PDB file of C-alpha atoms in Angstrom:
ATOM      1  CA  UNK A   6      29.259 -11.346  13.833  1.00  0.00           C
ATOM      2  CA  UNK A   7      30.371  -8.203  15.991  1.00  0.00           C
ATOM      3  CA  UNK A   8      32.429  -5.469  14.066  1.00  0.00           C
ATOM      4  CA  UNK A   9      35.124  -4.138  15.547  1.00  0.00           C
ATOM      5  CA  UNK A  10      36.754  -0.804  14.642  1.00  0.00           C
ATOM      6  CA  UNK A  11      39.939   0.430  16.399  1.00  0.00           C
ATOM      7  CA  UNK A  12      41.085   4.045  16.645  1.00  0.00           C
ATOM      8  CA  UNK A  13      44.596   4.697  15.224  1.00  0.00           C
ATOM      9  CA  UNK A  14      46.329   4.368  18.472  1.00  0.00           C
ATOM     10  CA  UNK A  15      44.264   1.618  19.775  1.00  0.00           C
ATOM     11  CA  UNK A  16      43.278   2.998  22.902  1.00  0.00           C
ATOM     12  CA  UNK A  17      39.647   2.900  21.673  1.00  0.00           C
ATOM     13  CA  UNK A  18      37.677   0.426  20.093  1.00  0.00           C
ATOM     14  CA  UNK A  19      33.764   0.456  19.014  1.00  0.00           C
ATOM     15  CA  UNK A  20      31.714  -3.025  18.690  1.00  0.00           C
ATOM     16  CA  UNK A  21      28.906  -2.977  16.907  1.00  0.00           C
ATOM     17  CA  UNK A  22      26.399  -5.432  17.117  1.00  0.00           C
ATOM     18  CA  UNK A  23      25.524  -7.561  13.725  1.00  0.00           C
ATOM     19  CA  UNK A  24      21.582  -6.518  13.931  1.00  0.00           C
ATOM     20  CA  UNK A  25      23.492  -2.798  13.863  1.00  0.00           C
ATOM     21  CA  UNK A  26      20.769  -1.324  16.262  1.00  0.00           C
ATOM     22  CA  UNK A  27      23.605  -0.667  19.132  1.00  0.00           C
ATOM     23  CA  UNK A  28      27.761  -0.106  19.230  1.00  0.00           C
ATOM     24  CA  UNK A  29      29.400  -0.243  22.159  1.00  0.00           C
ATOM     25  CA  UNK A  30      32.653   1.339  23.463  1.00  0.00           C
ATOM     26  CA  UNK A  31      35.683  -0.108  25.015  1.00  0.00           C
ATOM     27  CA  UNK A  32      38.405   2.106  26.650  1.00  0.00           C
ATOM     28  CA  UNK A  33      41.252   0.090  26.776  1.00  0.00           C
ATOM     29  CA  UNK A  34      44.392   0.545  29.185  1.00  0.00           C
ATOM     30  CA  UNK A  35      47.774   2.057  27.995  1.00  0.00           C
ATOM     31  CA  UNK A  36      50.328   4.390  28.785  1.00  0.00           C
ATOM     32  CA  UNK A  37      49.171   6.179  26.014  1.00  0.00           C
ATOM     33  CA  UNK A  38      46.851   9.719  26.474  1.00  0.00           C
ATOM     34  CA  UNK A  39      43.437   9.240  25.300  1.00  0.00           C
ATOM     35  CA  UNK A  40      41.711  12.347  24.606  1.00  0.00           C
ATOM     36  CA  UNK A  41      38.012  13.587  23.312  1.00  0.00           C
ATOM     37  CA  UNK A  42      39.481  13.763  19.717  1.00  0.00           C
ATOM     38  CA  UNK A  43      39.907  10.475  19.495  1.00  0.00           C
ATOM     39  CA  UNK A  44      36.954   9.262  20.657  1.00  0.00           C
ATOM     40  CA  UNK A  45      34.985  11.518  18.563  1.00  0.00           C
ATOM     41  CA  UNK A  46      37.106  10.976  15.416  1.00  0.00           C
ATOM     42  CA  UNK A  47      36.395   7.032  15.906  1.00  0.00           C
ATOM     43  CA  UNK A  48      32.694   7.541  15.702  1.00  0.00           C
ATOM     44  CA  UNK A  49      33.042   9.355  12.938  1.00  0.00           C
ATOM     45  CA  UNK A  50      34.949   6.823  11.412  1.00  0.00           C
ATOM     46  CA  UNK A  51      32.523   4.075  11.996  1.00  0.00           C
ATOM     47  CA  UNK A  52      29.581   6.134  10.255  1.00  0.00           C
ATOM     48  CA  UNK A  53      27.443   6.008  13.206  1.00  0.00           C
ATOM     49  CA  UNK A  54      24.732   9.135  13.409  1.00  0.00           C
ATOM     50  CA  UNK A  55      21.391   7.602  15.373  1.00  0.00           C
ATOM     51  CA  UNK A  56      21.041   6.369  18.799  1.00  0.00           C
ATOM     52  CA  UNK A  57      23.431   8.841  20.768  1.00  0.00           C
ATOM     53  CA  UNK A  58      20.940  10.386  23.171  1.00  0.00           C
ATOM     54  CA  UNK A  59      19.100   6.693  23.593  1.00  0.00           C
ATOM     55  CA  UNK A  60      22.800   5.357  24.872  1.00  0.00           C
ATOM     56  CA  UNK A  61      22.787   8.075  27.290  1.00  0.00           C
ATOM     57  CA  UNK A  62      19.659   7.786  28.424  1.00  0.00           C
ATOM     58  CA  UNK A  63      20.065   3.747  28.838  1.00  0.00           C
ATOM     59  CA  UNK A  64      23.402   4.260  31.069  1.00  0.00           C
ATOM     60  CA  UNK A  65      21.557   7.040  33.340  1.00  0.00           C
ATOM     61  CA  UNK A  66      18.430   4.700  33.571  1.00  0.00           C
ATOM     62  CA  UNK A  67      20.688   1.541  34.643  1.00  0.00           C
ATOM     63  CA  UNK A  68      23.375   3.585  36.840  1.00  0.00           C
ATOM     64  CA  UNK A  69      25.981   2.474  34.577  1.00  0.00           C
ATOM     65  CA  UNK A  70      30.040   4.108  34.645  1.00  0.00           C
ATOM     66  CA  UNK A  71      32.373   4.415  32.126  1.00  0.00           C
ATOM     67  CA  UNK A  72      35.195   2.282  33.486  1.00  0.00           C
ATOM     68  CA  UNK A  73      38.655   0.842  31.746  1.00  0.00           C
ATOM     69  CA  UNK A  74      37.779  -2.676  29.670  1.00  0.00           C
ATOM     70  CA  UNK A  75      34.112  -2.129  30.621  1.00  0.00           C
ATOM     71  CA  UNK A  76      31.717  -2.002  26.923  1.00  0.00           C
ATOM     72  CA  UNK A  77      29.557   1.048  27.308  1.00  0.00           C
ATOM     73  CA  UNK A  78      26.752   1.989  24.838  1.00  0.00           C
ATOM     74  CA  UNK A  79      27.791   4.623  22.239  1.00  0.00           C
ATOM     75  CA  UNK A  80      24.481   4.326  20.192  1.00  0.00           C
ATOM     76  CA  UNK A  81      21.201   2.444  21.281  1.00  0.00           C
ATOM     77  CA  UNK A  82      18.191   1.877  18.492  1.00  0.00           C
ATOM     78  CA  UNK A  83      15.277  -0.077  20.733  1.00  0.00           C
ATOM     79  CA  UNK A  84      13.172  -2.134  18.303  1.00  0.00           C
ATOM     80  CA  UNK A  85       9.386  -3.007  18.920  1.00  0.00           C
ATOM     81  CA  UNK A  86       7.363  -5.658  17.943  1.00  0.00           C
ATOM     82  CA  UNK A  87       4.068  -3.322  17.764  1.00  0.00           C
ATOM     83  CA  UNK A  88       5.593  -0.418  15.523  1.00  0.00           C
ATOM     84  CA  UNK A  89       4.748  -1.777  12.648  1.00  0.00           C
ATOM     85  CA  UNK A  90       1.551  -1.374  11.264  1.00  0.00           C
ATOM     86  CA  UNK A  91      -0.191  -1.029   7.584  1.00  0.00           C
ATOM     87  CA  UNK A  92      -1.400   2.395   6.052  1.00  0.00           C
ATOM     88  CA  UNK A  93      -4.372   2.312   3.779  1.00  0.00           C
ATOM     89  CA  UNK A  94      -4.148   5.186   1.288  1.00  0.00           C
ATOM     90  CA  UNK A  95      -7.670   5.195   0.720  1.00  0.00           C
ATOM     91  CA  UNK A  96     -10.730   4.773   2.710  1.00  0.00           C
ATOM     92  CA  UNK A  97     -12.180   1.424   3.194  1.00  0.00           C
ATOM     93  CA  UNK A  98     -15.242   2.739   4.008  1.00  0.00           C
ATOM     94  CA  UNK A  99     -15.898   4.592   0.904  1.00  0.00           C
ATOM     95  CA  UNK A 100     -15.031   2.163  -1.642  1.00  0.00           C
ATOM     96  CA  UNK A 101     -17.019  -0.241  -3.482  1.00  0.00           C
ATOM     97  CA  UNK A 102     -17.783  -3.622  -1.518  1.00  0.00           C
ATOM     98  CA  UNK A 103     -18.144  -6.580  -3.880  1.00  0.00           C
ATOM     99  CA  UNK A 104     -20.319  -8.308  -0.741  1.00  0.00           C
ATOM    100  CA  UNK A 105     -22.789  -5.459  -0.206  1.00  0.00           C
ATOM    101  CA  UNK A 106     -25.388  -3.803  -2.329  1.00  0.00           C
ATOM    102  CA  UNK A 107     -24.711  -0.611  -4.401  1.00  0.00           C
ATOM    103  CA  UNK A 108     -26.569   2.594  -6.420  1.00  0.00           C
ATOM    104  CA  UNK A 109     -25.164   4.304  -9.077  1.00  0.00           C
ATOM    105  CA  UNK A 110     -25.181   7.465  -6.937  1.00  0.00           C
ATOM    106  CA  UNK A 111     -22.595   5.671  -4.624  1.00  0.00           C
ATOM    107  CA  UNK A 112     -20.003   5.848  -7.179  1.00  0.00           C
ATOM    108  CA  UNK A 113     -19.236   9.414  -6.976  1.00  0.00           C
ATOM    109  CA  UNK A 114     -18.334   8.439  -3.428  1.00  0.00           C
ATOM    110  CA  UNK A 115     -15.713   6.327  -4.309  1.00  0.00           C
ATOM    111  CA  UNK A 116     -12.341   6.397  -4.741  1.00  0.00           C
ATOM    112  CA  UNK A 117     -10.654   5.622  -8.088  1.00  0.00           C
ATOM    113  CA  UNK A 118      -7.118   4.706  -8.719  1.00  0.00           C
ATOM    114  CA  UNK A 119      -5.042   4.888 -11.636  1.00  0.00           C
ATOM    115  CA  UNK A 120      -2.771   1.794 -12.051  1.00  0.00           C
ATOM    116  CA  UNK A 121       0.742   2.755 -10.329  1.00  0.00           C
ATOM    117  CA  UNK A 122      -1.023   3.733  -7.810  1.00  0.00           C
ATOM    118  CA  UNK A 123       0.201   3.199  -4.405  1.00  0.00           C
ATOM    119  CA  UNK A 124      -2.139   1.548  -2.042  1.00  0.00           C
ATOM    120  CA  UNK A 125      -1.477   0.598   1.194  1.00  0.00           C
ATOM    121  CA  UNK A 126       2.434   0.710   3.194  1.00  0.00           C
ATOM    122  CA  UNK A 127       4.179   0.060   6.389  1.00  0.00           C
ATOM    123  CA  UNK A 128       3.861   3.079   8.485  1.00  0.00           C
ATOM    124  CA  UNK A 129       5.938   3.643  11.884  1.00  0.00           C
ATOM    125  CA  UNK A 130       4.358   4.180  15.343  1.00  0.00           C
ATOM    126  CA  UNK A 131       7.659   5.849  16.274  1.00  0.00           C
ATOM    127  CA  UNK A 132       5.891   7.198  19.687  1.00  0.00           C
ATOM    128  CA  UNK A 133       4.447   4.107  21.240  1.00  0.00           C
ATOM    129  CA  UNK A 134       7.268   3.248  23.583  1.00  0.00           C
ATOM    130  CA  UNK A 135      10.136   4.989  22.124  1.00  0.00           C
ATOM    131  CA  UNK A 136      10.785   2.369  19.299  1.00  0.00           C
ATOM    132  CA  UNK A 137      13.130   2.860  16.124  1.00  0.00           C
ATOM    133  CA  UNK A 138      12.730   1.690  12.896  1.00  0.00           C
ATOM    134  CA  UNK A 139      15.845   2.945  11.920  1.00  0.00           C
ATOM    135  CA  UNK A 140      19.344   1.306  12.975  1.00  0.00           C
ATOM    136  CA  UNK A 141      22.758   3.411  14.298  1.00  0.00           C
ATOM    137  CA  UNK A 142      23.793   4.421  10.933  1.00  0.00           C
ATOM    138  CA  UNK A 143      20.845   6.242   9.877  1.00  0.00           C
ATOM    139  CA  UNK A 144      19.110   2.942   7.405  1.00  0.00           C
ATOM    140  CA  UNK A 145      16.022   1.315   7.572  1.00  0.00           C
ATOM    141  CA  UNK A 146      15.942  -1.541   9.753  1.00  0.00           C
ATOM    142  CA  UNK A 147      16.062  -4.801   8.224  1.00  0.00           C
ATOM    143  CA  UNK A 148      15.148  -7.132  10.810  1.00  0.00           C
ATOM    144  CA  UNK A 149      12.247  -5.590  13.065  1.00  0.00           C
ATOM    145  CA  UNK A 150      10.529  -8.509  15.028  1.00  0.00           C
ATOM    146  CA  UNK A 151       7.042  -8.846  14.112  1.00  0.00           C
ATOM    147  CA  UNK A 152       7.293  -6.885  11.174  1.00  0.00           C
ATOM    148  CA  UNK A 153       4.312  -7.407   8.810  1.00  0.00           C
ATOM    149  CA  UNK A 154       4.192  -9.687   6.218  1.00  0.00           C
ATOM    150  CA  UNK A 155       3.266  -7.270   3.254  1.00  0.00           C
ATOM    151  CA  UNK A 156       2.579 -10.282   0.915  1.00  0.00           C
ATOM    152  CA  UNK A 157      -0.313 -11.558   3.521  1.00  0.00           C
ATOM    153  CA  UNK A 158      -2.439  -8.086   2.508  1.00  0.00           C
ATOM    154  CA  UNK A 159      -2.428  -8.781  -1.522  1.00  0.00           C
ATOM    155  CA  UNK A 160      -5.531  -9.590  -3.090  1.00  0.00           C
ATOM    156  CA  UNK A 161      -6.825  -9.436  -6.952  1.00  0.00           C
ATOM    157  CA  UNK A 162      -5.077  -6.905  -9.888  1.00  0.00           C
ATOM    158  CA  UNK A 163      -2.361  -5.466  -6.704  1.00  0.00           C
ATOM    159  CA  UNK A 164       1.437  -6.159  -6.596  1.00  0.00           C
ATOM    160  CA  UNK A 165       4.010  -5.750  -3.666  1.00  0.00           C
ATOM    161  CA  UNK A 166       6.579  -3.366  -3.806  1.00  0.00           C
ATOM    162  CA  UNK A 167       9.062  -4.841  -1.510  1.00  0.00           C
ATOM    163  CA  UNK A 168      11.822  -2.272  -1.295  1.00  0.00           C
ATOM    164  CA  UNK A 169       9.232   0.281  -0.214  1.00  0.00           C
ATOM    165  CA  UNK A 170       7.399  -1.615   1.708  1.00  0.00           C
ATOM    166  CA  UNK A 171       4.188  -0.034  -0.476  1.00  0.00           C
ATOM    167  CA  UNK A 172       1.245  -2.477  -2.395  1.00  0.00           C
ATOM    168  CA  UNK A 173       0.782  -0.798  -5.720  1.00  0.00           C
ATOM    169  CA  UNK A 174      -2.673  -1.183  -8.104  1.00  0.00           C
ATOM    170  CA  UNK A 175      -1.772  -3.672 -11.132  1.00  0.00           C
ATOM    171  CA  UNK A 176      -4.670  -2.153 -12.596  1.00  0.00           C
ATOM    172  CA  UNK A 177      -6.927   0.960 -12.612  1.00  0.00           C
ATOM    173  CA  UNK A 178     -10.366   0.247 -10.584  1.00  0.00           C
ATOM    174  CA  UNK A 179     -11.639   0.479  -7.492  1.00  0.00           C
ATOM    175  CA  UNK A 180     -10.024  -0.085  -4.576  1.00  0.00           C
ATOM    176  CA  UNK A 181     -11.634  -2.293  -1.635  1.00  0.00           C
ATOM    177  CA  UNK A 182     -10.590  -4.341   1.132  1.00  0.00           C
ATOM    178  CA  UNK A 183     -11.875  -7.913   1.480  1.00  0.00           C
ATOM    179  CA  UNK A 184     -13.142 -10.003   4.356  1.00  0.00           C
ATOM    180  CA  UNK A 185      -9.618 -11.405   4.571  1.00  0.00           C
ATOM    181  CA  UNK A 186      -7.837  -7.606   5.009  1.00  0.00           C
ATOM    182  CA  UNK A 187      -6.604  -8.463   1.288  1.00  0.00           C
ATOM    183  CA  UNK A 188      -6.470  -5.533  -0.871  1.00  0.00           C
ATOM    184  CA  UNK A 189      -8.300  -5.654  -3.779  1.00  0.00           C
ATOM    185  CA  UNK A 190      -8.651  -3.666  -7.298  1.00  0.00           C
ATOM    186  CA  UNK A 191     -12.369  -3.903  -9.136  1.00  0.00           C
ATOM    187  CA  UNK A 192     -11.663  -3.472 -12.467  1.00  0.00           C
ATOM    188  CA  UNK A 193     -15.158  -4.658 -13.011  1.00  0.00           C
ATOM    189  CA  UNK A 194     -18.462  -3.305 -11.377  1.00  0.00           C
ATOM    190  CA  UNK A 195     -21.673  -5.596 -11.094  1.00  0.00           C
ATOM    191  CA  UNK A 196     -24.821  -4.490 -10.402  1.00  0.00           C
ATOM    192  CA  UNK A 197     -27.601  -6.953  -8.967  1.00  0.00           C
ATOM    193  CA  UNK A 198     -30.637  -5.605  -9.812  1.00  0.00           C
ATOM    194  CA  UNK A 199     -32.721  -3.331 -13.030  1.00  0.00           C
ATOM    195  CA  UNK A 200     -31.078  -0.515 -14.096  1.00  0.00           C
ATOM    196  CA  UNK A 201     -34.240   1.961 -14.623  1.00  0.00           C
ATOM    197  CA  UNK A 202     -34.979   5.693 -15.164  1.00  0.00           C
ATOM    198  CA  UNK A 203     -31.512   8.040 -15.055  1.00  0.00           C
ATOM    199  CA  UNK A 204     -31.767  11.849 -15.067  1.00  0.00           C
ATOM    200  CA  UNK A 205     -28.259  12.169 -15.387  1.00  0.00           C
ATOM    201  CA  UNK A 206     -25.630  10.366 -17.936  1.00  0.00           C
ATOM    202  CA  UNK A 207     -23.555   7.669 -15.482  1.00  0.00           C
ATOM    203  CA  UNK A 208     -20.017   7.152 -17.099  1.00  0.00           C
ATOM    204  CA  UNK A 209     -18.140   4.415 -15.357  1.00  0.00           C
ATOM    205  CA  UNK A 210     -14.165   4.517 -16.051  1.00  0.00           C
ATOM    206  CA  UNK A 211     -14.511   0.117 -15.581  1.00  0.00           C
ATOM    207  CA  UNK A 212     -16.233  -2.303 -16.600  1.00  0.00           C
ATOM    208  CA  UNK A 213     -19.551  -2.936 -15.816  1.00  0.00           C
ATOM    209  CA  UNK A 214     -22.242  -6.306 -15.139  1.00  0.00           C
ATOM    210  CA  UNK A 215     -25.418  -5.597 -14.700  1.00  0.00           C
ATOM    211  CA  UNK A 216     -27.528  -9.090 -13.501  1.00  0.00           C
ATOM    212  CA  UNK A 217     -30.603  -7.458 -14.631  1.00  0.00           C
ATOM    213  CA  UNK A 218     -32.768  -5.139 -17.611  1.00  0.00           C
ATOM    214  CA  UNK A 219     -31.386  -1.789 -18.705  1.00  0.00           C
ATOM    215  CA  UNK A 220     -34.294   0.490 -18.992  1.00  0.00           C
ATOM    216  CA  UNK A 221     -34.513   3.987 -20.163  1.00  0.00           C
ATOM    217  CA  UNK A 222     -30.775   4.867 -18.537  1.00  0.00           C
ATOM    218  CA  UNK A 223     -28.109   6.437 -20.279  1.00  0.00           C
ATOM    219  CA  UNK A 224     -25.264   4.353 -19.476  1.00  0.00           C
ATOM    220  CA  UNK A 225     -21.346   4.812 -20.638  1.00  0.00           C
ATOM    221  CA  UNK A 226     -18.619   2.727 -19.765  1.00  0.00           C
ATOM    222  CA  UNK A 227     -14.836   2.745 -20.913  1.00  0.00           C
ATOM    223  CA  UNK A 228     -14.126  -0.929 -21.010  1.00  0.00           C
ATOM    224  CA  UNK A 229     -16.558  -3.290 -21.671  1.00  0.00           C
ATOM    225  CA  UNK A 230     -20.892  -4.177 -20.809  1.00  0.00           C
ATOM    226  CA  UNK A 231     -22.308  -6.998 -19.775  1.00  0.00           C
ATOM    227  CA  UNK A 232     -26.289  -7.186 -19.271  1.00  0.00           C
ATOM    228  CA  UNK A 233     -28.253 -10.426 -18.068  1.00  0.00           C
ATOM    229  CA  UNK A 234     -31.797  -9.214 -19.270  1.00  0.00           C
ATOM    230  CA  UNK A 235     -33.416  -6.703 -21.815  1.00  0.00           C
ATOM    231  CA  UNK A 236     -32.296  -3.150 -22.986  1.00  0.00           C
ATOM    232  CA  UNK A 237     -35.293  -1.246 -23.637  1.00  0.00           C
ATOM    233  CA  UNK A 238     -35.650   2.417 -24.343  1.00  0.00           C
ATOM    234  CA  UNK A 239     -32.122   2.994 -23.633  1.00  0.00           C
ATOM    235  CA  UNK A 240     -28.577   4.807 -24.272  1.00  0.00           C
ATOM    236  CA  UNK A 241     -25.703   2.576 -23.763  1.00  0.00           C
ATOM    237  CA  UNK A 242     -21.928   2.955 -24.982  1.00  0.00           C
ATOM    238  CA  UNK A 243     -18.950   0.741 -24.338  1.00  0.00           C
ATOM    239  CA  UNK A 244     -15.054   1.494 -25.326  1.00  0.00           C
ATOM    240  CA  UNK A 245     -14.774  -2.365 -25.447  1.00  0.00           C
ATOM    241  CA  UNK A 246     -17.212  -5.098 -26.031  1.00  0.00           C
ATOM    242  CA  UNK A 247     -20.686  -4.918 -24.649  1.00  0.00           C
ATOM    243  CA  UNK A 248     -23.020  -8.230 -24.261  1.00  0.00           C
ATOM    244  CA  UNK A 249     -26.489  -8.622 -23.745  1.00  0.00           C
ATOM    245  CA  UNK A 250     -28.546 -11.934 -23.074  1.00  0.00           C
ATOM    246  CA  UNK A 251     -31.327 -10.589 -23.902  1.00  0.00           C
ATOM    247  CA  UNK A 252     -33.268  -8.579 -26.256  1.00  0.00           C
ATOM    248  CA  UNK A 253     -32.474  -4.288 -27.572  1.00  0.00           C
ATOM    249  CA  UNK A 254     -35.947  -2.801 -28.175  1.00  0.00           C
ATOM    250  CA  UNK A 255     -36.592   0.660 -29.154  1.00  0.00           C
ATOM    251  CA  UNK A 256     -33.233   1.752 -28.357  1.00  0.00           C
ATOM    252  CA  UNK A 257     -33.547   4.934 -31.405  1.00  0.00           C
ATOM    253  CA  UNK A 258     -32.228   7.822 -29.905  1.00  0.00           C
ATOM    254  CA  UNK A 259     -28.313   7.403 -29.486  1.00  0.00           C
ATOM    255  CA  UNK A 260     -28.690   3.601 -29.265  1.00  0.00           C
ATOM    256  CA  UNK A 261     -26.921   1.090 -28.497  1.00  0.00           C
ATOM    257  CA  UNK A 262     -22.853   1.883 -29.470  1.00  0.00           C
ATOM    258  CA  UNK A 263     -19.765  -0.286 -28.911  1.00  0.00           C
ATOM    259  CA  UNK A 264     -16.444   0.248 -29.944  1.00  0.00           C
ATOM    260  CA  UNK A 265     -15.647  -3.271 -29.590  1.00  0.00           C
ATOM    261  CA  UNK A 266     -17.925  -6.267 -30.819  1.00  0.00           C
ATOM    262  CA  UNK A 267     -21.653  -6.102 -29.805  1.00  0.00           C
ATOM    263  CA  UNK A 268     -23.765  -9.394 -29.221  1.00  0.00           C
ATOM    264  CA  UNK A 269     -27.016 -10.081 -28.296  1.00  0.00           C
ATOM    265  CA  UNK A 270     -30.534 -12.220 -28.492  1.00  0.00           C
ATOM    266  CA  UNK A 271     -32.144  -9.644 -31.183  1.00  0.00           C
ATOM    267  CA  UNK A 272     -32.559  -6.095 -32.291  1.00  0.00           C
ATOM    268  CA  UNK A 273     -35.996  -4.919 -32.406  1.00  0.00           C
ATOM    269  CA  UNK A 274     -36.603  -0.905 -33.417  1.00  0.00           C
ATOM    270  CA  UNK A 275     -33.236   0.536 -32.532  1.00  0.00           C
ATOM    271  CA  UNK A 276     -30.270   2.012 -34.041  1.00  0.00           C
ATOM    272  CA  UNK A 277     -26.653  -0.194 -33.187  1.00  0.00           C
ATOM    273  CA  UNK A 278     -23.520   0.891 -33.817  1.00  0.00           C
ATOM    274  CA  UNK A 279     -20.051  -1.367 -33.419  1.00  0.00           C
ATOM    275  CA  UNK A 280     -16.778  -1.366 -35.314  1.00  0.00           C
ATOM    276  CA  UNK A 281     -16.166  -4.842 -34.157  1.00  0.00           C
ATOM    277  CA  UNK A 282     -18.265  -8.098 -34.803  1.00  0.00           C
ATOM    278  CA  UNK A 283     -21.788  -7.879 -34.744  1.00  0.00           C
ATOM    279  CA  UNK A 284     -23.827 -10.939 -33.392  1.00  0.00           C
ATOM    280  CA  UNK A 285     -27.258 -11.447 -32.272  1.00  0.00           C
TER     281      UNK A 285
END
């Protein structure tokens, strides 16, 4: 429904359409003087403060004249169907890929979020043809057509933020978009493949799978360790639980540690360390 505000005398009235992206102005006849003051003081009134030059430029574009009982635009927001579209805050391209094969070194590459983090929102193409996303009194349009469904974009350990149009990281990980366009948190890492020979120490701030055998590598991880094969010759430490199917064999220099429980098939010449359960 319109709303309708009338200046004190009534000589003026402003309708403003329910979407609020335009008002329009009536001059109405009387024997009464109607001067610039009143106009002006009526727009103050109605709280109007975006779309005044758009107006103009609509009544000079379609010849139109301000004429008694005639509506003429005060304020004009255009809306677009296309000025809408969704911001990644981080690059898909150098992120972890859950479909695609990795290296350790990659990880320095990637980008790691803190939970709270926000991930992805609706930005504004405000210059591709002259669009607003704002209405006539200066808010955040509420009812753009074709505006983007936030909720179709959210993926594993991510939440919407609906006021602010943002997706925010439920969790701290890696972010990554999907094959879908869902965003996506990897809270845990898995590597296909034997983890051999490291020069350096690789600390991982997730957790890590590795579908394979752990040998001499120096591996640290602050959540927990999962390894399909045989640790041999190696330095691993978890902040959680770590779990290995197979065997830990002459693991004696800093050994095997977790902070968590530690199982596995057997322990053959190594030192282990856990202030959890130990099984094997």
């Amino acid at each position: 429904m319109e709303n309708i505000i009338y200046s004190p005398s009534g000589n003026v009235s402003i309708r403003i359409n329910e979407d609020k992206m335009s008002a329009w102005m009536y001059i109405h006849k009387s024997d009464r003087v109607i001067d610039e003051k009143e106009i002006l003081n009526l727009i103050d009134d109605s709280g109007i403060c975006h779309g005044f030059e758009e107006a103009l430029d609509w009544m000079a574009e379609n010849g139109y004249n301000k004429e008694f009982e005639k509506p003429f635009p005060v304020a004009i927001c255009k809306t677009s169907a296309s000025n809408e579209t969704i911001s990644h805050h981080f690059d898909p391209l150098k992120t972890y890929n859950p479909n695609k094969e990795w290296q350790f070194k990659d990880v320095q590459t990637w980008t790691f979020i803190e939970a709270g983090t926000v991930l992805a929102s609706v930005s504004f193409n405000l210059f591709n043809d002259g669009a607003s996303v704002y209405n006539i009194f200066g808010e955040i349009a509420t009812n753009l057509p074709g505006s983007l469904m936030l909720s179709d974009y959210l993926g594993q350990n991510v939440c919407l933020d609906s006021d602010n149009k943002q997706i925010v990281a439920a969790v701290a990980g890696y972010p990554y978009v999907d094959e879908n366009n869902k965003i996506n948190i990897a809270e845990n890492l898995v590597y296909k493949g034997d983890v051999k020979l490291t020069k350096v120490p690789l600390t991982l701030s997730v957790s890590l799978t590795i579908e394979g055998t752990v040998n001499k590598a120096h591996l640290s991880v602050l959540k927990d360790l999962n390894v399909s094969g045989n640790v041999i010759s190696a330095e691993l430490y978890s902040e959680g639980n770590i779990e290995i199917k197979g065997d830990i064999i002459d693991c004696q220099t800093t050994g095997v540690i977790a902070m968590g429980n530690l199982a596995c098939n057997s322990i053959s010449n190594s030192l282990v360390l856990c202030k959890g359960n130990l099984a094997y």
